[in-house]
Short mmCIF file of C-alpha atoms in Angstrom, two decimals:
data_model
loop_
_atom_site.label_atom_id
_atom_site.label_comp_id
_atom_site.label_asym_id
_atom_site.label_seq_id
_atom_site.Cartn_x
_atom_site.Cartn_y
_atom_site.Cartn_z
CA MET A 1 0.04 0.74 0.11
CA VAL A 2 1.09 3.10 -0.97
CA LEU A 3 -0.49 6.57 0.16
CA LYS A 4 -0.65 9.90 -1.70
CA SER A 5 2.21 11.67 -0.40
CA GLN A 6 -0.51 15.16 0.37
CA VAL A 7 -1.31 12.46 3.57
CA GLU A 8 2.59 12.63 4.71
CA TRP A 9 2.05 16.76 4.27
CA ALA A 10 -1.28 16.84 6.52
CA LEU A 11 -0.53 15.08 8.59
CA HIS A 12 2.92 17.32 9.36
CA CYS A 13 0.72 21.02 8.59
CA CYS A 14 -1.52 19.18 10.95
CA ALA A 15 0.66 19.07 13.85
CA ILE A 16 2.88 22.94 12.75
CA LEU A 17 -1.64 23.98 12.80
CA ALA A 18 -2.39 22.01 16.31
CA GLY A 19 -0.03 24.77 18.15
CA LEU A 20 -0.97 28.00 16.29
CA PRO A 21 -2.48 30.94 19.18
CA VAL A 22 -5.86 30.23 20.10
CA GLY A 23 -7.46 32.43 17.07
CA LYS A 24 -4.88 32.45 15.04
CA TYR A 25 -4.77 30.92 11.17
CA LEU A 26 -1.34 30.56 9.17
CA PRO A 27 -1.22 31.06 5.68
CA THR A 28 -0.82 28.00 2.78
CA LYS A 29 2.20 29.56 1.20
CA ASP A 30 4.03 30.11 4.65
CA LEU A 31 3.39 26.14 5.47
CA ALA A 32 4.50 25.71 1.89
CA GLU A 33 7.55 26.95 2.56
CA LEU A 34 8.27 25.58 5.95
CA HIS A 35 8.08 21.82 4.80
CA GLY A 36 9.33 23.34 1.41
CA LEU A 37 6.18 21.83 -0.54
CA PRO A 38 4.75 23.75 -3.55
CA LYS A 39 2.03 25.79 -2.96
CA GLU A 40 -0.66 25.21 -5.50
CA TYR A 41 -1.05 20.87 -4.84
CA LEU A 42 -0.63 21.48 -0.63
CA SER A 43 -3.76 23.89 -1.35
CA LYS A 44 -5.71 20.55 -2.53
CA ALA A 45 -4.19 18.77 0.46
CA LEU A 46 -5.61 22.08 2.86
CA GLN A 47 -8.66 21.58 1.01
CA SER A 48 -9.34 18.21 1.46
CA LEU A 49 -8.76 18.67 4.89
CA SER A 50 -11.27 21.75 5.37
CA GLN A 51 -13.89 19.76 3.26
CA ALA A 52 -13.68 17.03 5.86
CA GLY A 53 -13.95 19.49 8.61
CA ILE A 54 -10.22 19.11 10.05
CA VAL A 55 -9.63 22.55 8.92
CA THR A 56 -11.37 25.42 8.69
CA SER A 57 -10.34 28.78 7.12
CA THR A 58 -10.77 32.28 6.14
CA LEU A 59 -10.13 34.85 3.47
CA GLY A 60 -7.56 38.29 4.20
CA PRO A 61 -4.38 39.34 5.11
CA SER A 62 -4.02 37.83 8.46
CA GLY A 63 -6.28 34.34 6.66
CA GLY A 64 -5.42 31.19 5.91
CA TYR A 65 -5.48 27.59 7.95
CA ARG A 66 -5.73 26.47 11.51
CA LEU A 67 -7.63 23.08 13.43
CA ALA A 68 -11.44 23.20 13.51
CA LYS A 69 -11.67 21.36 17.02
CA ALA A 70 -8.72 19.90 19.29
CA PRO A 71 -6.19 18.33 18.46
CA ALA A 72 -6.70 15.29 21.23
CA ASP A 73 -10.33 15.26 18.31
CA THR A 74 -8.50 15.01 15.45
CA THR A 75 -6.87 11.32 14.82
CA PHE A 76 -4.25 10.25 12.31
CA LEU A 77 -7.05 8.43 10.61
CA ASP A 78 -9.39 11.17 9.85
CA ILE A 79 -6.23 12.80 7.96
CA VAL A 80 -5.76 10.10 6.19
CA GLU A 81 -9.14 9.42 5.35
CA ALA A 82 -9.48 13.35 4.36
CA ILE A 83 -6.95 12.87 1.57
CA GLU A 84 -7.42 9.03 0.78
CA GLY A 85 -10.83 8.05 0.95
CA ASN A 86 -12.14 5.63 3.81
CA GLN A 87 -12.73 3.15 1.26
CA SER A 88 -10.66 -0.30 2.25
CA THR A 89 -7.52 -0.89 0.51
CA PHE A 90 -7.68 -3.73 -0.25
CA VAL A 91 -10.47 -4.78 -3.32
CA CYS A 92 -11.44 -8.71 -4.08
CA THR A 93 -11.62 -8.95 -7.44
CA GLU A 94 -12.69 -12.74 -7.17
CA ILE A 95 -10.14 -13.95 -9.17
CA ARG A 96 -10.41 -17.67 -7.72
CA LYS A 97 -13.69 -17.75 -9.58
CA ASN A 98 -11.66 -17.86 -13.00
CA ASN A 99 -9.59 -21.17 -11.99
CA PRO A 100 -10.20 -24.10 -14.68
CA CYS A 101 -10.31 -26.70 -12.59
CA ARG A 102 -14.02 -25.49 -11.00
CA LYS A 103 -17.58 -26.56 -11.83
CA ALA A 104 -18.99 -23.66 -14.19
CA GLY A 105 -21.66 -22.08 -11.81
CA THR A 106 -19.61 -23.29 -8.21
CA ARG A 107 -21.03 -21.03 -5.57
CA ASP A 108 -18.78 -20.22 -2.74
CA GLY A 109 -20.75 -20.42 1.36
CA LYS A 110 -18.08 -17.98 2.04
CA SER A 111 -15.71 -14.99 1.16
CA CYS A 112 -12.48 -15.39 0.01
CA ALA A 113 -9.33 -16.58 2.62
CA VAL A 114 -7.00 -14.10 1.26
CA ALA A 115 -10.37 -11.00 1.04
CA ARG A 116 -10.81 -11.88 4.79
CA VAL A 117 -6.81 -11.98 6.25
CA MET A 118 -6.17 -8.46 3.81
CA TRP A 119 -9.33 -7.04 5.36
CA LYS A 120 -8.50 -7.98 8.88
CA ALA A 121 -4.72 -6.70 8.45
CA ASP A 122 -7.36 -3.03 6.92
CA GLN A 123 -9.48 -2.78 9.47
CA ALA A 124 -5.96 -3.19 12.73
CA TRP A 125 -4.13 -0.48 10.99
CA ARG A 126 -6.80 1.91 10.58
CA ALA A 127 -7.74 0.89 14.29
CA SER A 128 -4.10 2.01 15.07
CA LEU A 129 -4.50 4.68 13.13
CA ARG A 130 -7.48 5.57 15.05
CA GLU A 131 -6.16 5.56 18.36
CA THR A 132 -2.85 8.51 17.63
CA SER A 133 -4.41 12.05 17.82
CA LEU A 134 -3.10 14.76 17.02
CA ALA A 135 -2.07 15.44 21.04
CA ASP A 136 -0.16 12.47 21.13
CA LEU A 137 1.49 13.43 17.65
CA VAL A 138 2.56 17.36 19.39
CA CYS A 139 3.10 14.96 22.50
CA THR A 140 5.63 12.97 20.49
CA LEU A 141 7.72 15.82 18.40
CA GLU A 142 7.74 17.75 21.94
CA GLU A 143 10.00 14.43 22.76
CA ASP A 144 11.60 13.87 19.59
CA VAL A 145 12.55 17.47 17.82
CA PRO A 146 15.42 19.34 19.99
CA ALA A 147 13.86 22.20 22.39
CA ALA A 148 15.59 24.50 19.88
CA LEU A 149 14.93 23.87 17.12
CA TRP A 150 10.85 22.91 18.50
CA LYS A 151 10.95 26.78 19.58
CA GLU A 152 12.62 28.65 17.31
CA THR A 153 10.04 26.58 14.36
CA PHE A 154 6.71 28.23 16.52
CA ALA A 155 8.62 31.42 16.43
CA TRP A 156 8.64 30.93 12.63
CA VAL A 157 4.57 30.23 12.57
CA THR A 158 3.94 32.67 15.34
CA ALA A 159 5.76 35.28 13.50
CA ARG A 160 3.81 34.28 10.15
CA THR A 161 0.38 34.28 12.31
#
């Protein structure tokens, strides 16, 4: 399974937006500059997040994006599904029915064994993403990112809000 690069972009942008001061918005151009991304492509990811109710936007000189709800109320799965949709990562096309040794018109009592394993894996993957919120991510970043870089990054962000 390969997710769109927009998923990575959206997760990183939401992590930054989670640290914005109350009532402040960060413009797309600044999110794009911070992450070294093309603004036009990032805009599409941000629009998907907006349509899903994960971020909210405003126009004007102090416009941009911010989270629509508290970081603890947004999960990784919310963000992934905003970009990728909520379809299963596996689609069974029933190729087992092409087996030349099968009698014509044979009906199977159960879904395909391969599909069952893959659907179970998809459910586990989604459950894991559902368990991790943006607040959890921020806590991890506070531990992982050197303090000086963390402080400098948010000073840079805050200066642009």
